[in-house]
PDB file of C-alpha atoms in Angstrom:
ATOM      1  CA  MET D 281      45.989  10.998 -52.167  1.00 75.00           C
ATOM      2  CA  LYS D 282      42.196  11.412 -52.302  1.00 73.00           C
ATOM      3  CA  SER D 283      42.419  14.230 -49.801  1.00 73.00           C
ATOM      4  CA  GLU D 284      45.061  15.972 -51.890  1.00 73.00           C
ATOM      5  CA  ASP D 285      42.903  15.583 -54.999  1.00 68.00           C
ATOM      6  CA  LEU D 286      40.001  17.233 -53.186  1.00 66.00           C
ATOM      7  CA  MET D 287      42.206  20.123 -52.187  1.00 67.00           C
ATOM      8  CA  ARG D 288      43.201  20.870 -55.788  1.00 67.00           C
ATOM      9  CA  GLN D 289      40.743  23.472 -57.006  1.00 62.00           C
ATOM     10  CA  ASN D 290      41.611  22.988 -60.669  1.00 63.00           C
ATOM     11  CA  GLN D 291      40.123  19.465 -60.549  1.00 60.00           C
ATOM     12  CA  SER D 292      36.724  20.523 -59.205  1.00 63.00           C
ATOM     13  CA  ILE D 293      33.554  20.055 -61.222  1.00 64.00           C
ATOM     14  CA  ALA D 294      32.884  23.790 -61.195  1.00 66.00           C
ATOM     15  CA  VAL D 295      36.281  24.532 -62.744  1.00 66.00           C
ATOM     16  CA  ALA D 296      35.835  21.803 -65.351  1.00 64.00           C
ATOM     17  CA  PHE D 297      32.403  23.166 -66.242  1.00 64.00           C
ATOM     18  CA  HIS D 298      33.703  26.709 -66.684  1.00 68.00           C
ATOM     19  CA  LYS D 299      36.505  25.416 -68.908  1.00 67.00           C
ATOM     20  CA  GLN D 300      33.956  24.163 -71.411  1.00 68.00           C
ATOM     21  CA  THR D 301      33.717  26.312 -74.462  1.00 74.00           C
ATOM     22  CA  GLU D 302      30.456  27.877 -75.566  1.00 78.00           C
ATOM     23  CA  ILE D 303      30.471  25.496 -78.540  1.00 80.00           C
ATOM     24  CA  GLU D 304      30.616  22.456 -76.242  1.00 83.00           C
ATOM     25  CA  LYS D 305      27.836  23.868 -74.071  1.00 82.00           C
ATOM     26  CA  ASN D 306      25.678  24.534 -77.136  1.00 87.00           C
ATOM     27  CA  GLU D 307      26.282  21.021 -78.479  1.00 87.00           C
ATOM     28  CA  HIS D 308      25.284  19.558 -75.118  1.00 85.00           C
ATOM     29  CA  ARG D 309      22.086  21.659 -75.137  1.00 89.00           C
ATOM     30  CA  ILE D 310      21.278  20.357 -78.621  1.00 89.00           C
ATOM     31  CA  ARG D 311      21.800  16.734 -77.519  1.00 90.00           C
ATOM     32  CA  LEU D 312      19.644  17.232 -74.439  1.00 89.00           C
ATOM     33  CA  ASN D 313      16.860  18.964 -76.391  1.00 91.00           C
ATOM     34  CA  VAL D 314      16.815  16.168 -78.973  1.00 92.00           C
ATOM     35  CA  SER D 315      16.628  13.557 -76.196  1.00 92.00           C
ATOM     36  CA  VAL D 316      13.706  15.461 -74.646  1.00 93.00           C
ATOM     37  CA  LYS D 317      11.900  15.684 -78.014  1.00 93.00           C
ATOM     38  CA  ALA D 318      12.395  11.964 -78.701  1.00 93.00           C
ATOM     39  CA  SER D 319      11.165  11.130 -75.197  1.00 93.00           C
ATOM     40  CA  ARG D 320       8.118  13.372 -75.610  1.00 93.00           C
ATOM     41  CA  PHE D 321       7.217  11.611 -78.874  1.00 94.00           C
ATOM     42  CA  LEU D 322       7.583   8.135 -77.358  1.00 93.00           C
ATOM     43  CA  LEU D 323       5.666   9.004 -74.188  1.00 92.00           C
ATOM     44  CA  LYS D 324       2.872  10.769 -76.064  1.00 92.00           C
ATOM     45  CA  ASN D 325       2.344   7.729 -78.279  1.00 91.00           C
ATOM     46  CA  ALA D 326       2.848   5.136 -75.493  1.00 88.00           C
ATOM     47  CA  LEU D 327       5.793   3.584 -77.328  1.00 89.00           C
ATOM     48  CA  PRO D 328       8.607   1.650 -75.632  1.00 89.00           C
ATOM     49  CA  PHE D 329      11.984   3.306 -75.250  1.00 87.00           C
ATOM     50  CA  HIS D 330      14.087   0.136 -75.388  1.00 83.00           C
ATOM     51  CA  GLY D 331      14.494  -2.824 -77.674  1.00 75.00           C
ATOM     52  CA  HIS D 332      16.107  -6.165 -77.009  1.00 72.00           C
ATOM     53  CA  ASP D 333      19.134  -5.391 -79.201  1.00 72.00           C
ATOM     54  CA  GLU D 334      20.522  -1.863 -79.044  1.00 68.00           C
ATOM     55  CA  SER D 335      23.873  -2.625 -80.626  1.00 70.00           C
ATOM     56  CA  GLU D 336      25.240  -0.438 -83.408  1.00 68.00           C
ATOM     57  CA  MET D 337      24.707  -3.158 -86.050  1.00 73.00           C
ATOM     58  CA  SER D 338      21.141  -4.024 -84.990  1.00 73.00           C
ATOM     59  CA  ILE D 339      18.476  -3.753 -87.684  1.00 74.00           C
ATOM     60  CA  SER D 340      15.822  -2.938 -85.089  1.00 73.00           C
ATOM     61  CA  LYS D 341      17.347  -0.637 -82.480  1.00 75.00           C
ATOM     62  CA  SER D 342      15.396   0.852 -79.620  1.00 84.00           C
ATOM     63  CA  MET D 343      12.675   3.337 -80.482  1.00 88.00           C
ATOM     64  CA  PHE D 344      14.553   6.032 -78.572  1.00 88.00           C
ATOM     65  CA  LEU D 345      17.730   5.628 -80.639  1.00 86.00           C
ATOM     66  CA  GLU D 346      15.715   5.385 -83.848  1.00 87.00           C
ATOM     67  CA  ALA D 347      13.883   8.626 -82.991  1.00 90.00           C
ATOM     68  CA  LEU D 348      17.188  10.385 -82.300  1.00 88.00           C
ATOM     69  CA  SER D 349      18.579   9.100 -85.578  1.00 86.00           C
ATOM     70  CA  LEU D 350      15.514  10.307 -87.485  1.00 90.00           C
ATOM     71  CA  ILE D 351      15.738  13.774 -85.936  1.00 92.00           C
ATOM     72  CA  GLY D 352      19.449  13.877 -86.810  1.00 90.00           C
ATOM     73  CA  ASP D 353      18.702  12.844 -90.392  1.00 89.00           C
ATOM     74  CA  CYS D 354      16.131  15.645 -90.727  1.00 91.00           C
ATOM     75  CA  ASN D 355      18.378  18.348 -89.306  1.00 89.00           C
ATOM     76  CA  GLU D 356      22.015  18.397 -90.418  1.00 88.00           C
ATOM     77  CA  ASP D 357      23.157  20.650 -87.555  1.00 88.00           C
ATOM     78  CA  VAL D 358      21.665  18.240 -85.014  1.00 87.00           C
ATOM     79  CA  GLY D 359      23.042  15.188 -86.831  1.00 86.00           C
ATOM     80  CA  LYS D 360      26.574  16.556 -86.449  1.00 88.00           C
ATOM     81  CA  VAL D 361      26.441  16.486 -82.623  1.00 86.00           C
ATOM     82  CA  ILE D 362      24.305  13.459 -81.655  1.00 87.00           C
ATOM     83  CA  LEU D 363      24.806   9.700 -81.330  1.00 85.00           C
ATOM     84  CA  LYS D 364      28.097   8.547 -82.883  1.00 81.00           C
ATOM     85  CA  ASN D 365      29.161  12.169 -83.474  1.00 81.00           C
ATOM     86  CA  ALA D 366      28.943  12.995 -79.749  1.00 80.00           C
ATOM     87  CA  PRO D 367      31.630  12.299 -77.154  1.00 79.00           C
ATOM     88  CA  LYS D 368      31.161   8.807 -75.690  1.00 79.00           C
ATOM     89  CA  ASN D 369      30.586  10.209 -72.194  1.00 76.00           C
ATOM     90  CA  ASN D 370      28.108  12.894 -73.293  1.00 76.00           C
ATOM     91  CA  GLN D 371      25.591  11.342 -75.659  1.00 79.00           C
ATOM     92  CA  THR D 372      22.545  11.814 -73.383  1.00 81.00           C
ATOM     93  CA  VAL D 373      21.159   8.429 -74.422  1.00 82.00           C
ATOM     94  CA  SER D 374      21.660   6.355 -71.271  1.00 82.00           C
ATOM     95  CA  ARG D 375      18.680   4.673 -69.662  1.00 87.00           C
ATOM     96  CA  SER D 376      19.089   6.759 -66.514  1.00 89.00           C
ATOM     97  CA  ILE D 377      18.838   9.979 -68.552  1.00 89.00           C
ATOM     98  CA  GLN D 378      15.770   8.618 -70.356  1.00 90.00           C
ATOM     99  CA  LYS D 379      14.172   7.792 -66.989  1.00 92.00           C
ATOM    100  CA  ASP D 380      15.012  11.264 -65.656  1.00 93.00           C
ATOM    101  CA  ILE D 381      13.390  12.905 -68.677  1.00 93.00           C
ATOM    102  CA  ALA D 382      10.285  10.695 -68.377  1.00 92.00           C
ATOM    103  CA  SER D 383      10.083  11.508 -64.647  1.00 91.00           C
ATOM    104  CA  CYS D 384      10.185  15.231 -65.438  1.00 92.00           C
ATOM    105  CA  PHE D 385       7.249  14.819 -67.839  1.00 93.00           C
ATOM    106  CA  ALA D 386       5.337  12.771 -65.245  1.00 90.00           C
ATOM    107  CA  ASN D 387       5.913  15.400 -62.565  1.00 89.00           C
ATOM    108  CA  GLN D 388       4.669  18.175 -64.858  1.00 91.00           C
ATOM    109  CA  ILE D 389       1.528  16.189 -65.718  1.00 90.00           C
ATOM    110  CA  LEU D 390       0.813  15.441 -62.046  1.00 89.00           C
ATOM    111  CA  LYS D 391       1.363  19.104 -61.211  1.00 89.00           C
ATOM    112  CA  SER D 392      -1.180  20.154 -63.846  1.00 90.00           C
ATOM    113  CA  ILE D 393      -3.689  17.596 -62.466  1.00 89.00           C
ATOM    114  CA  ARG D 394      -3.220  18.974 -58.948  1.00 87.00           C
ATOM    115  CA  GLU D 395      -3.678  22.527 -60.267  1.00 88.00           C
ATOM    116  CA  GLU D 396      -6.827  21.531 -62.162  1.00 88.00           C
ATOM    117  CA  ILE D 397      -8.329  19.958 -59.016  1.00 87.00           C
ATOM    118  CA  GLY D 398      -7.267  22.959 -56.913  1.00 84.00           C
ATOM    119  CA  ASP D 399      -8.980  23.030 -53.526  1.00 84.00           C
ATOM    120  CA  ASP D 400     -11.927  20.911 -54.691  1.00 87.00           C
ATOM    121  CA  VAL D 401     -12.537  17.339 -53.651  1.00 89.00           C
ATOM    122  CA  CYS D 402     -11.870  14.217 -55.680  1.00 90.00           C
ATOM    123  CA  ALA D 403     -12.614  10.509 -55.528  1.00 92.00           C
ATOM    124  CA  LEU D 404      -9.880   7.927 -55.314  1.00 91.00           C
ATOM    125  CA  LEU D 405      -9.943   4.767 -57.425  1.00 92.00           C
ATOM    126  CA  VAL D 406      -7.454   2.097 -56.388  1.00 90.00           C
ATOM    127  CA  ASN D 407      -6.759  -1.173 -58.146  1.00 89.00           C
ATOM    128  CA  GLU D 408      -4.254  -3.736 -56.974  1.00 84.00           C
ATOM    129  CA  SER D 409      -2.608  -6.373 -59.162  1.00 83.00           C
ATOM    130  CA  SER D 410       0.703  -8.102 -59.575  1.00 80.00           C
ATOM    131  CA  ASP D 411       3.245  -7.322 -62.281  1.00 77.00           C
ATOM    132  CA  VAL D 412       5.080  -9.804 -64.503  1.00 82.00           C
ATOM    133  CA  PHE D 413       7.533 -10.481 -61.671  1.00 82.00           C
ATOM    134  CA  LYS D 414       4.604 -11.440 -59.369  1.00 83.00           C
ATOM    135  CA  LYS D 415       5.151  -8.353 -57.176  1.00 86.00           C
ATOM    136  CA  GLU D 416       2.104  -6.567 -55.832  1.00 89.00           C
ATOM    137  CA  GLN D 417       1.426  -3.083 -57.138  1.00 90.00           C
ATOM    138  CA  MET D 418      -1.332  -0.557 -56.721  1.00 91.00           C
ATOM    139  CA  ALA D 419      -2.614   1.822 -59.400  1.00 91.00           C
ATOM    140  CA  VAL D 420      -4.186   5.082 -58.214  1.00 92.00           C
ATOM    141  CA  VAL D 421      -6.636   7.123 -60.292  1.00 93.00           C
ATOM    142  CA  LEU D 422      -8.269  10.408 -59.286  1.00 92.00           C
ATOM    143  CA  ARG D 423     -11.842  11.189 -60.345  1.00 94.00           C
ATOM    144  CA  TYR D 424     -12.964  14.810 -60.112  1.00 92.00           C
ATOM    145  CA  VAL D 425     -15.201  17.389 -61.722  1.00 91.00           C
ATOM    146  CA  ASP D 426     -13.372  20.198 -63.508  1.00 87.00           C
ATOM    147  CA  GLU D 427     -14.428  23.855 -63.553  1.00 87.00           C
ATOM    148  CA  HIS D 428     -16.669  23.213 -66.604  1.00 89.00           C
ATOM    149  CA  GLY D 429     -18.613  20.443 -64.844  1.00 90.00           C
ATOM    150  CA  ILE D 430     -16.924  17.621 -66.765  1.00 92.00           C
ATOM    151  CA  VAL D 431     -16.081  14.460 -64.835  1.00 94.00           C
ATOM    152  CA  LYS D 432     -12.452  13.507 -65.390  1.00 93.00           C
ATOM    153  CA  GLU D 433     -10.403  10.493 -64.389  1.00 93.00           C
ATOM    154  CA  ARG D 434      -6.625  10.862 -64.310  1.00 92.00           C
ATOM    155  CA  PHE D 435      -3.990   8.275 -63.582  1.00 91.00           C
ATOM    156  CA  PHE D 436      -2.046   9.518 -60.564  1.00 89.00           C
ATOM    157  CA  GLY D 437       0.552   6.841 -59.966  1.00 88.00           C
ATOM    158  CA  ILE D 438       1.548   3.252 -59.490  1.00 88.00           C
ATOM    159  CA  VAL D 439       3.139   2.032 -56.290  1.00 89.00           C
ATOM    160  CA  ARG D 440       4.697  -1.275 -55.285  1.00 90.00           C
ATOM    161  CA  VAL D 441       3.097  -2.652 -52.150  1.00 90.00           C
ATOM    162  CA  THR D 442       4.149  -5.496 -49.869  1.00 88.00           C
ATOM    163  CA  GLY D 443       0.617  -6.722 -49.302  1.00 84.00           C
ATOM    164  CA  THR D 444      -3.043  -5.962 -49.866  1.00 80.00           C
ATOM    165  CA  SER D 445      -4.243  -5.196 -46.350  1.00 85.00           C
ATOM    166  CA  SER D 446      -6.041  -1.893 -45.904  1.00 86.00           C
ATOM    167  CA  SER D 447      -3.295  -0.495 -43.657  1.00 89.00           C
ATOM    168  CA  ILE D 448      -0.575  -1.247 -46.234  1.00 88.00           C
ATOM    169  CA  LEU D 449      -2.626   0.255 -49.078  1.00 87.00           C
ATOM    170  CA  LYS D 450      -3.484   3.364 -47.019  1.00 88.00           C
ATOM    171  CA  SER D 451       0.162   3.830 -46.094  1.00 90.00           C
ATOM    172  CA  ALA D 452       1.157   3.571 -49.761  1.00 90.00           C
ATOM    173  CA  ILE D 453      -1.541   6.098 -50.737  1.00 89.00           C
ATOM    174  CA  ASP D 454      -0.355   8.474 -47.993  1.00 89.00           C
ATOM    175  CA  THR D 455       3.207   8.185 -49.264  1.00 89.00           C
ATOM    176  CA  LEU D 456       2.159   8.765 -52.897  1.00 88.00           C
ATOM    177  CA  PHE D 457       0.102  11.827 -51.984  1.00 87.00           C
ATOM    178  CA  ALA D 458       2.868  13.263 -49.793  1.00 87.00           C
ATOM    179  CA  LYS D 459       5.409  12.719 -52.573  1.00 85.00           C
ATOM    180  CA  HIS D 460       3.320  14.826 -54.953  1.00 82.00           C
ATOM    181  CA  GLY D 461       2.263  17.503 -52.470  1.00 79.00           C
ATOM    182  CA  SER D 462      -1.353  16.416 -52.259  1.00 81.00           C
ATOM    183  CA  SER D 463      -3.551  15.751 -49.260  1.00 78.00           C
ATOM    184  CA  LEU D 464      -5.997  12.970 -48.450  1.00 81.00           C
ATOM    185  CA  LYS D 465      -8.288  15.642 -46.963  1.00 83.00           C
ATOM    186  CA  GLN D 466      -9.515  16.344 -50.501  1.00 81.00           C
ATOM    187  CA  VAL D 467     -10.550  12.720 -51.070  1.00 83.00           C
TER     188      VAL D 467
END
């Protein structure tokens, strides 16, 4: 039966996407843009996305949902297509979507740091500690001089590590740099 379902072209994702009306596509764009704006606000101000009670009747919902609600209250057109007015399977408020949006912002910031450093050299500051779950993690900061001669320090990433030996930390740094298209040759 699964094979037969795969063979039916009218059930493919591409066909379903093309069947969407322009209105549905526009509403989805609005929901996504509002989620991005709420995420940008929370990230810029170092505010948490989640609360301990995100139910509909909660007095203190998550900051993310409160930000969406505020944006919807300020713009009637947006309010008509977000949160409870959106289809249950297309609200763009899930934690995975929030993490994806935050990751996109992080990647853009890291890209701008790499561009600012360019081909110059930088220093690497590494600090190891354990998180609340007693798991080892390593924070990496880059120190460099920009084109105006100003010394800058930028957070580059945090990585879970299995230990604190130099070989484990170096391997984690190599992996972090490779992930972001950087090279240890500049350090």
